[in-house]
CSV table of C-alpha atoms in Angstrom, one decimal:
chain,number,residue,atom,x,y,z
A,278,MET,CA,0.0,0.0,0.0
A,279,ILE,CA,2.8,2.4,0.9
A,280,ALA,CA,4.6,1.6,-2.4
A,281,SER,CA,1.4,2.4,-4.3
A,282,ALA,CA,1.1,5.7,-2.5
A,283,ARG,CA,4.7,6.6,-3.5
A,284,THR,CA,3.9,5.8,-7.1
A,285,VAL,CA,0.8,8.1,-7.0
A,286,PHE,CA,2.8,10.9,-5.5
A,287,ALA,CA,5.6,10.6,-8.0
A,288,PHE,CA,3.1,10.8,-10.8
A,289,LEU,CA,1.4,13.8,-9.3
A,290,LEU,CA,4.8,15.6,-9.0
A,291,ALA,CA,5.4,14.9,-12.7
A,292,ALA,CA,2.0,16.1,-13.8
A,293,GLY,CA,2.1,19.2,-11.6
A,294,SER,CA,5.6,20.3,-12.3
A,295,PHE,CA,4.4,22.5,-15.1
A,296,ALA,CA,2.6,24.7,-12.8
A,297,ALA,CA,5.4,24.9,-10.2
A,298,ALA,CA,7.3,28.1,-9.8
A,299,GLN,CA,10.4,27.6,-12.0
A,300,GLN,CA,12.4,29.6,-14.4
A,301,ARG,CA,11.4,29.2,-18.0
A,302,ARG,CA,13.8,28.6,-20.9
A,303,PRO,CA,13.7,29.7,-24.5
A,304,LEU,CA,12.4,27.4,-27.2
A,305,LEU,CA,13.9,28.7,-30.4
A,306,GLY,CA,13.0,27.7,-33.9
A,307,ARG,CA,12.3,28.6,-37.5
A,308,VAL,CA,9.7,27.8,-40.1
A,309,VAL,CA,10.7,26.8,-43.6
A,310,ASP,CA,8.9,25.6,-46.7
A,311,ALA,CA,9.5,22.3,-48.6
A,312,ASP,CA,12.6,23.8,-50.3
A,313,GLY,CA,14.2,25.0,-47.1
A,314,ASN,CA,13.2,28.7,-47.6
A,315,ARG,CA,12.4,30.6,-44.4
A,316,LEU,CA,8.9,31.8,-44.1
A,317,ALA,CA,8.0,35.1,-42.5
A,318,ASN,CA,4.7,36.1,-40.8
A,319,VAL,CA,3.7,32.5,-40.1
A,320,THR,CA,1.6,31.8,-37.0
A,321,VAL,CA,3.2,29.2,-34.7
A,322,ASN,CA,1.2,27.3,-32.0
A,323,CYS,CA,3.0,25.8,-29.0
A,324,ALA,CA,0.8,23.6,-26.8
A,325,LEU,CA,1.6,21.9,-23.5
A,326,THR,CA,-0.4,18.8,-22.5
A,327,PRO,CA,0.6,17.3,-19.1
A,328,PRO,CA,1.0,13.5,-18.8
A,329,GLY,CA,-2.1,11.7,-17.6
A,330,GLU,CA,-4.5,14.3,-19.0
A,331,ARG,CA,-7.1,11.9,-20.4
A,332,ARG,CA,-8.7,14.3,-22.8
A,333,ASN,CA,-5.3,15.7,-23.9
A,334,ARG,CA,-6.3,19.2,-22.9
A,335,ALA,CA,-3.5,21.7,-23.3
A,336,ILE,CA,-2.9,23.6,-20.0
A,337,GLU,CA,-1.0,26.2,-22.1
A,338,ASN,CA,-1.2,27.2,-25.7
A,339,LEU,CA,1.3,29.9,-26.8
A,340,THR,CA,1.1,31.6,-30.1
A,341,GLY,CA,3.7,33.7,-32.0
A,342,THR,CA,4.6,35.0,-35.4
A,343,THR,CA,7.8,34.4,-37.3
A,344,ASP,CA,10.0,37.4,-38.1
A,345,GLU,CA,11.4,38.3,-41.5
A,346,ARG,CA,14.0,35.4,-41.2
A,347,GLY,CA,11.3,32.8,-40.3
A,348,ARG,CA,12.4,32.7,-36.6
A,349,PHE,CA,10.2,32.3,-33.6
A,350,ARG,CA,10.8,32.1,-29.8
A,351,PHE,CA,8.7,30.9,-26.8
A,352,GLN,CA,9.5,30.9,-23.1
A,353,VAL,CA,8.7,27.4,-21.9
A,354,TYR,CA,9.2,25.1,-18.9
A,355,PRO,CA,12.5,23.2,-19.1
A,356,CYS,CA,12.7,19.4,-19.6
A,357,THR,CA,9.2,19.5,-21.0
A,358,THR,CA,7.8,18.4,-24.3
A,359,TYR,CA,5.6,20.9,-26.2
A,360,ARG,CA,3.7,20.3,-29.4
A,361,LEU,CA,4.1,22.8,-32.2
A,362,TRP,CA,2.6,23.5,-35.6
A,363,ALA,CA,2.8,26.4,-38.1
A,364,ILE,CA,0.0,28.0,-40.2
A,365,GLY,CA,0.9,30.6,-42.8
A,366,ALA,CA,-1.2,33.6,-44.1
A,367,ALA,CA,-3.8,32.9,-46.8
A,368,GLY,CA,-2.4,33.4,-50.3
A,369,GLU,CA,-4.3,34.7,-53.3
A,370,ASP,CA,-5.8,31.3,-53.8
A,371,GLY,CA,-6.9,31.1,-50.2
A,372,LYS,CA,-4.4,28.3,-49.3
A,373,ARG,CA,-2.1,28.5,-46.3
A,374,ALA,CA,1.4,27.0,-45.9
A,375,THR,CA,0.9,24.4,-43.2
A,376,SER,CA,3.1,22.1,-41.1
A,377,ALA,CA,2.4,18.8,-39.3
A,378,LEU,CA,2.3,18.8,-35.5
A,379,GLN,CA,5.8,18.1,-34.1
A,380,SER,CA,7.3,17.9,-30.6
A,381,ALA,CA,10.1,20.1,-29.3
A,382,ALA,CA,11.6,21.3,-26.0
A,383,ALA,CA,13.8,24.1,-24.8
A,384,GLY,CA,17.4,23.7,-26.0
A,385,ALA,CA,18.8,23.4,-29.6
A,386,PRO,CA,17.0,25.4,-32.3
A,387,PHE,CA,14.0,23.6,-33.8
A,388,GLU,CA,12.8,23.6,-37.4
A,389,LEU,CA,9.2,23.4,-38.5
A,390,ARG,CA,8.6,22.5,-42.1
A,391,ALA,CA,5.4,24.0,-43.7
A,392,THR,CA,5.4,21.7,-46.7
A,393,GLU,CA,1.8,21.7,-47.8
A,394,HIS,CA,-0.6,24.4,-48.8
A,395,ILE,CA,-4.1,23.8,-47.4
A,396,PRO,CA,-7.3,25.5,-48.5
A,397,ALA,CA,-10.0,26.7,-46.2
A,398,ILE,CA,-12.1,23.8,-45.0
A,399,SER,CA,-15.9,23.6,-44.9
A,400,LEU,CA,-17.4,20.8,-42.8
A,401,THR,CA,-20.8,19.3,-43.3
A,402,VAL,CA,-22.4,17.1,-40.6
A,403,SER,CA,-25.4,15.1,-41.7
A,404,GLY,CA,-27.9,13.6,-39.3
A,405,VAL,CA,-28.2,16.7,-37.1
A,406,LYS,CA,-32.0,16.9,-37.4
A,407,GLU,CA,-32.2,13.7,-35.3
A,408,TRP,CA,-30.7,15.7,-32.4
A,409,LEU,CA,-32.9,18.8,-32.4
A,410,ASP,CA,-33.9,18.2,-28.7
A,411,ARG,CA,-30.1,18.7,-27.9
A,412,TRP,CA,-29.8,21.8,-30.0
A,413,PRO,CA,-27.7,23.9,-30.5
A,414,LEU,CA,-24.9,21.6,-31.4
A,415,LYS,CA,-21.3,22.7,-31.3
A,416,LEU,CA,-17.9,21.4,-32.4
A,417,ARG,CA,-14.7,21.1,-30.4
A,418,LEU,CA,-11.4,20.5,-32.2
A,419,ALA,CA,-8.3,18.6,-31.1
A,420,PRO,CA,-5.6,18.9,-33.8
A,421,ARG,CA,-3.6,15.6,-33.8
A,422,GLY,CA,-5.4,14.8,-30.6
A,423,ILE,CA,-4.4,17.9,-28.7
A,424,GLU,CA,-7.4,19.8,-27.3
A,425,VAL,CA,-6.4,23.5,-27.2
A,426,PRO,CA,-8.2,26.2,-25.3
A,427,GLY,CA,-10.8,28.1,-27.1
A,428,LYS,CA,-14.6,28.4,-27.6
A,429,ALA,CA,-16.5,25.6,-29.3
A,430,LEU,CA,-17.6,26.3,-32.9
A,431,PRO,CA,-21.3,26.7,-33.5
A,432,LEU,CA,-22.9,24.3,-36.0
A,433,ALA,CA,-25.4,25.9,-38.4
A,434,ASP,CA,-28.9,24.6,-38.7
A,435,ASP,CA,-28.0,22.8,-41.9
A,436,GLY,CA,-25.1,21.1,-40.2
A,437,THR,CA,-22.3,23.2,-41.8
A,438,CYS,CA,-19.4,24.9,-40.2
A,439,ALA,CA,-16.3,26.8,-41.5
A,440,LEU,CA,-13.2,25.3,-39.7
A,441,PRO,CA,-10.2,27.3,-38.7
A,442,PRO,CA,-6.8,26.5,-40.2
A,443,LEU,CA,-5.6,23.1,-39.0
A,444,PRO,CA,-2.2,21.4,-39.0
A,445,LEU,CA,-1.4,18.5,-41.3
A,446,GLY,CA,-2.6,15.1,-40.2
A,447,ARG,CA,-5.7,14.0,-38.3
A,448,THR,CA,-7.9,16.2,-36.2
A,449,ALA,CA,-10.4,14.9,-33.6
A,450,ILE,CA,-13.8,16.6,-33.9
A,451,ASP,CA,-16.1,16.3,-30.9
A,452,ILE,CA,-19.8,17.1,-31.4
A,453,LEU,CA,-21.3,18.7,-28.3
A,454,ASP,CA,-24.9,19.2,-27.3
A,455,LYS,CA,-26.4,22.3,-25.7
A,456,ASP,CA,-24.9,21.4,-22.3
A,457,ASP,CA,-21.4,20.9,-23.8
A,458,ASN,CA,-21.9,17.2,-23.3
A,459,PRO,CA,-20.1,15.2,-26.0
A,460,ILE,CA,-22.5,13.2,-28.3
A,461,TYR,CA,-20.0,11.8,-30.8
A,462,SER,CA,-16.2,12.0,-31.6
A,463,ILE,CA,-14.4,11.2,-34.8
A,464,SER,CA,-11.0,11.9,-36.3
A,465,VAL,CA,-10.7,13.3,-39.8
A,466,SER,CA,-7.7,14.1,-42.1
A,467,SER,CA,-7.0,17.6,-43.3
A,468,GLY,CA,-6.1,18.4,-46.9
A,469,GLY,CA,-9.3,18.9,-48.9
A,470,SER,CA,-11.6,21.9,-48.9
A,471,GLN,CA,-14.7,19.8,-48.0
A,472,LEU,CA,-15.2,17.5,-45.1
A,473,LYS,CA,-18.3,15.4,-44.6
A,474,ILE,CA,-19.2,13.3,-41.5
A,475,THR,CA,-22.4,11.6,-40.4
A,476,LEU,CA,-23.7,11.9,-36.8
A,477,PRO,CA,-25.3,8.6,-35.9
A,478,PRO,CA,-29.0,8.8,-34.8
A,479,PRO,CA,-30.1,8.5,-31.2
A,480,CYS,CA,-30.4,5.0,-29.9
A,481,GLU,CA,-32.2,4.2,-26.6
A,482,VAL,CA,-30.6,1.7,-24.3
A,483,PRO,CA,-32.6,0.6,-21.3
A,484,MET,CA,-30.4,0.4,-18.1
A,485,ARG,CA,-30.9,-0.6,-14.5
A,486,VAL,CA,-28.8,-0.2,-11.4
A,487,VAL,CA,-29.2,-2.4,-8.3
A,488,ASP,CA,-27.2,-2.9,-5.2
A,489,SER,CA,-25.6,-6.2,-4.0
A,490,ASN,CA,-29.0,-7.4,-2.7
A,491,GLY,CA,-30.7,-6.7,-6.0
A,492,LYS,CA,-32.6,-3.6,-4.8
A,493,PRO,CA,-32.9,-0.6,-7.1
A,494,VAL,CA,-30.4,2.2,-6.6
A,495,ALA,CA,-32.0,5.6,-7.3
A,496,GLY,CA,-29.9,8.6,-8.3
A,497,ALA,CA,-27.0,6.6,-9.7
A,498,ARG,CA,-25.1,8.4,-12.4
A,499,ILE,CA,-24.4,6.6,-15.7
A,500,ARG,CA,-21.8,7.7,-18.2
A,501,GLN,CA,-20.6,6.5,-21.6
A,502,ARG,CA,-17.0,6.4,-22.6
A,503,LEU,CA,-16.3,7.9,-26.1
A,504,ALA,CA,-13.0,6.9,-27.7
A,505,GLY,CA,-11.1,9.9,-29.1
A,506,GLY,CA,-8.8,8.0,-31.6
A,507,TRP,CA,-5.1,7.2,-31.5
A,508,PHE,CA,-2.8,9.7,-33.2
A,509,GLY,CA,0.5,7.8,-33.3
A,510,SER,CA,4.1,8.7,-32.6
A,511,ASP,CA,5.9,11.8,-34.0
A,512,GLY,CA,9.3,10.2,-33.8
A,513,LEU,CA,10.5,12.1,-30.7
A,514,THR,CA,8.2,10.9,-28.0
A,515,VAL,CA,5.8,8.0,-27.5
A,516,GLY,CA,3.1,10.0,-29.3
A,517,VAL,CA,-0.2,11.4,-28.3
A,518,PRO,CA,-2.4,8.8,-26.6
A,519,ALA,CA,-6.1,8.2,-27.4
A,520,ARG,CA,-8.4,10.8,-25.9
A,521,GLU,CA,-10.9,9.7,-23.3
A,522,LEU,CA,-14.2,11.5,-23.4
A,523,TRP,CA,-17.3,10.9,-21.2
A,524,ARG,CA,-20.9,11.5,-22.0
A,525,ASP,CA,-23.2,12.0,-19.0
A,526,LEU,CA,-26.3,10.0,-19.8
A,527,GLY,CA,-28.3,10.9,-16.7
A,528,ARG,CA,-29.4,9.4,-13.3
A,529,THR,CA,-31.6,6.5,-12.5
A,530,ASP,CA,-35.2,6.9,-11.2
A,531,ALA,CA,-36.8,5.4,-8.1
A,532,ASP,CA,-36.7,2.0,-9.7
A,533,GLY,CA,-33.1,2.2,-10.6
A,534,ARG,CA,-33.8,2.6,-14.3
A,535,LEU,CA,-32.6,4.9,-17.0
A,536,ALA,CA,-33.5,5.0,-20.7
A,537,ALA,CA,-30.1,6.2,-22.0
A,538,ARG,CA,-29.9,7.9,-25.4
A,539,ILE,CA,-26.6,7.3,-27.2
A,540,SER,CA,-25.4,8.1,-30.7
A,541,TYR,CA,-25.3,4.7,-32.4
A,542,ARG,CA,-26.4,3.2,-35.7
A,543,HIS,CA,-27.7,-0.1,-34.5
A,544,ASP,CA,-29.5,-1.8,-31.7
A,545,PRO,CA,-26.6,-2.9,-29.5
A,546,PHE,CA,-28.7,-5.8,-28.1
A,547,GLN,CA,-28.9,-7.2,-31.7
A,548,ASN,CA,-25.7,-6.2,-33.4
A,549,THR,CA,-22.6,-8.4,-32.8
A,550,ASN,CA,-19.8,-6.8,-35.0
A,551,TRP,CA,-17.2,-4.3,-33.9
A,552,GLN,CA,-19.1,-3.0,-30.9
A,553,ARG,CA,-17.1,-0.9,-28.5
A,554,LEU,CA,-19.6,0.5,-26.0
A,555,LEU,CA,-18.5,1.1,-22.4
A,556,PHE,CA,-20.8,2.5,-19.7
A,557,LEU,CA,-20.0,3.3,-16.0
A,558,ALA,CA,-22.5,3.5,-13.1
A,559,ASP,CA,-21.5,5.2,-9.8
A,560,LYS,CA,-23.0,6.7,-6.7
A,561,ASP,CA,-21.5,8.0,-3.5
A,562,GLY,CA,-21.2,5.2,-1.0
A,563,TYR,CA,-20.7,2.5,-3.7
A,564,THR,CA,-17.9,1.2,-5.9
A,565,VAL,CA,-18.1,1.8,-9.7
A,566,SER,CA,-19.5,-0.9,-12.0
A,567,HIS,CA,-19.0,-1.1,-15.8
A,568,SER,CA,-21.2,-2.8,-18.3
A,569,GLY,CA,-21.5,-2.6,-22.1
A,570,PHE,CA,-21.0,-4.3,-25.4
A,571,THR,CA,-18.1,-5.7,-27.5
A,572,ASP,CA,-18.6,-8.7,-29.7
A,573,ASN,CA,-20.6,-10.0,-26.7
A,574,PRO,CA,-22.5,-8.0,-24.0
A,575,TYR,CA,-21.0,-7.8,-20.6
A,576,ILE,CA,-22.5,-6.9,-17.2
A,577,ASP,CA,-20.4,-5.9,-14.2
A,578,GLY,CA,-17.3,-6.6,-16.3
A,579,LYS,CA,-18.3,-10.2,-17.2
A,580,GLU,CA,-19.6,-11.5,-20.5
A,581,VAL,CA,-23.2,-12.7,-20.6
A,582,GLU,CA,-25.5,-14.3,-23.1
A,583,ARG,CA,-27.1,-12.0,-25.6
A,584,GLU,CA,-30.2,-14.0,-26.0
A,585,GLY,CA,-33.1,-12.6,-24.0
A,586,LEU,CA,-31.1,-9.6,-22.8
A,587,GLU,CA,-33.3,-6.5,-23.0
A,588,GLU,CA,-31.6,-4.1,-20.6
A,589,LEU,CA,-28.0,-3.3,-19.4
A,590,ARG,CA,-27.6,-4.0,-15.7
A,591,PHE,CA,-25.1,-2.6,-13.1
A,592,THR,CA,-24.6,-4.0,-9.6
A,593,LEU,CA,-23.1,-1.5,-7.2
A,594,GLN,CA,-21.2,-2.9,-4.2
A,595,PRO,CA,-20.9,-0.9,-1.0
A,596,SER,CA,-17.6,1.0,-0.9
A,597,ARG,CA,-15.0,0.4,1.7
A,598,PRO,CA,-12.4,2.8,3.1
A,599,PHE,CA,-8.9,2.8,1.7
A,600,THR,CA,-6.0,4.2,3.8
A,601,GLY,CA,-2.3,4.7,3.0
A,602,ARG,CA,0.6,7.1,3.6
A,603,ILE,CA,2.8,9.2,1.3
A,604,LEU,CA,6.4,9.1,2.5
A,605,VAL,CA,9.6,11.0,1.7
A,606,GLY,CA,12.6,8.8,2.4
A,607,ASP,CA,12.0,5.9,4.8
A,608,ASP,CA,9.6,7.3,7.3
A,609,ALA,CA,8.9,11.0,6.9
A,610,GLY,CA,5.2,11.5,6.1
A,611,LEU,CA,4.3,14.2,3.6
A,612,ALA,CA,1.2,16.2,4.6
A,613,ASN,CA,-1.4,18.1,2.5
A,614,GLN,CA,-0.7,16.4,-0.8
A,615,PRO,CA,-3.5,15.6,-3.3
A,616,VAL,CA,-4.1,11.9,-3.9
A,617,ILE,CA,-6.0,10.4,-6.8
């Protein structure tokens, strides 16, 4: 138990080091085109995502503009990996010189190569009329899986939206409802001027939460995990991990039931191919239970027979206290530290 607490504390120190009071260092670089020519007046983004941030949300997003020699400079935390990309000004044809997203840290000068010219992108989302009860819908963008600060983009009544300039590669697009609750997430590839995606229609999944004695649990919260895509390695680090999004589906009634509405093309109780649906039920005083669907349905983490299954069930066990200590050295306890 003490070893586990030490591990947790070490991780918290790593994740929280970015916010600690420490002297920043310069991250220097330049932006060039495919022929090595330096590019002036190019916007450079520099985002910091701490390890363990499941949504890959940047806690810092610095922006700057290259000078006449294509140079840029940011003051960053030392020994820390930042993600950078460059977007040039629109030319007469409306295209912008654009780089892929790359990793860099303070130290030796860094070069960003804006090798492609990308046109303005118009996105069309079909299927939005099925979600009018959750209107207005919005879009949240995560270039190469990095969710940068900024307001969500409004989706027009016809499902269209003009996207801001994006780096080369894949970008995650989250569709949010009126409460900023994610409905759907998909990754798309930049390059063309037109992007089209389809929002799956609402699908109702009956759910029930009971305790270890089979009695209904009212007020239990049920959430759905939405996978945010894997964005691979950039050659310097292990790469940006898959984003983890959660949709709040609601709380159970007095009978422990909830008719959950999810975005899905099929009846999960009937479909058997390539299902990846994970749901969590929790309530104060109980442990968490997970149920869902893969090639076979599972309840409380165990596969069950599909035949005759008409609702997804969760069994919440009473929670038990957990105690431990955070130590420095052999026996010195460290007080007032957050523990997750």
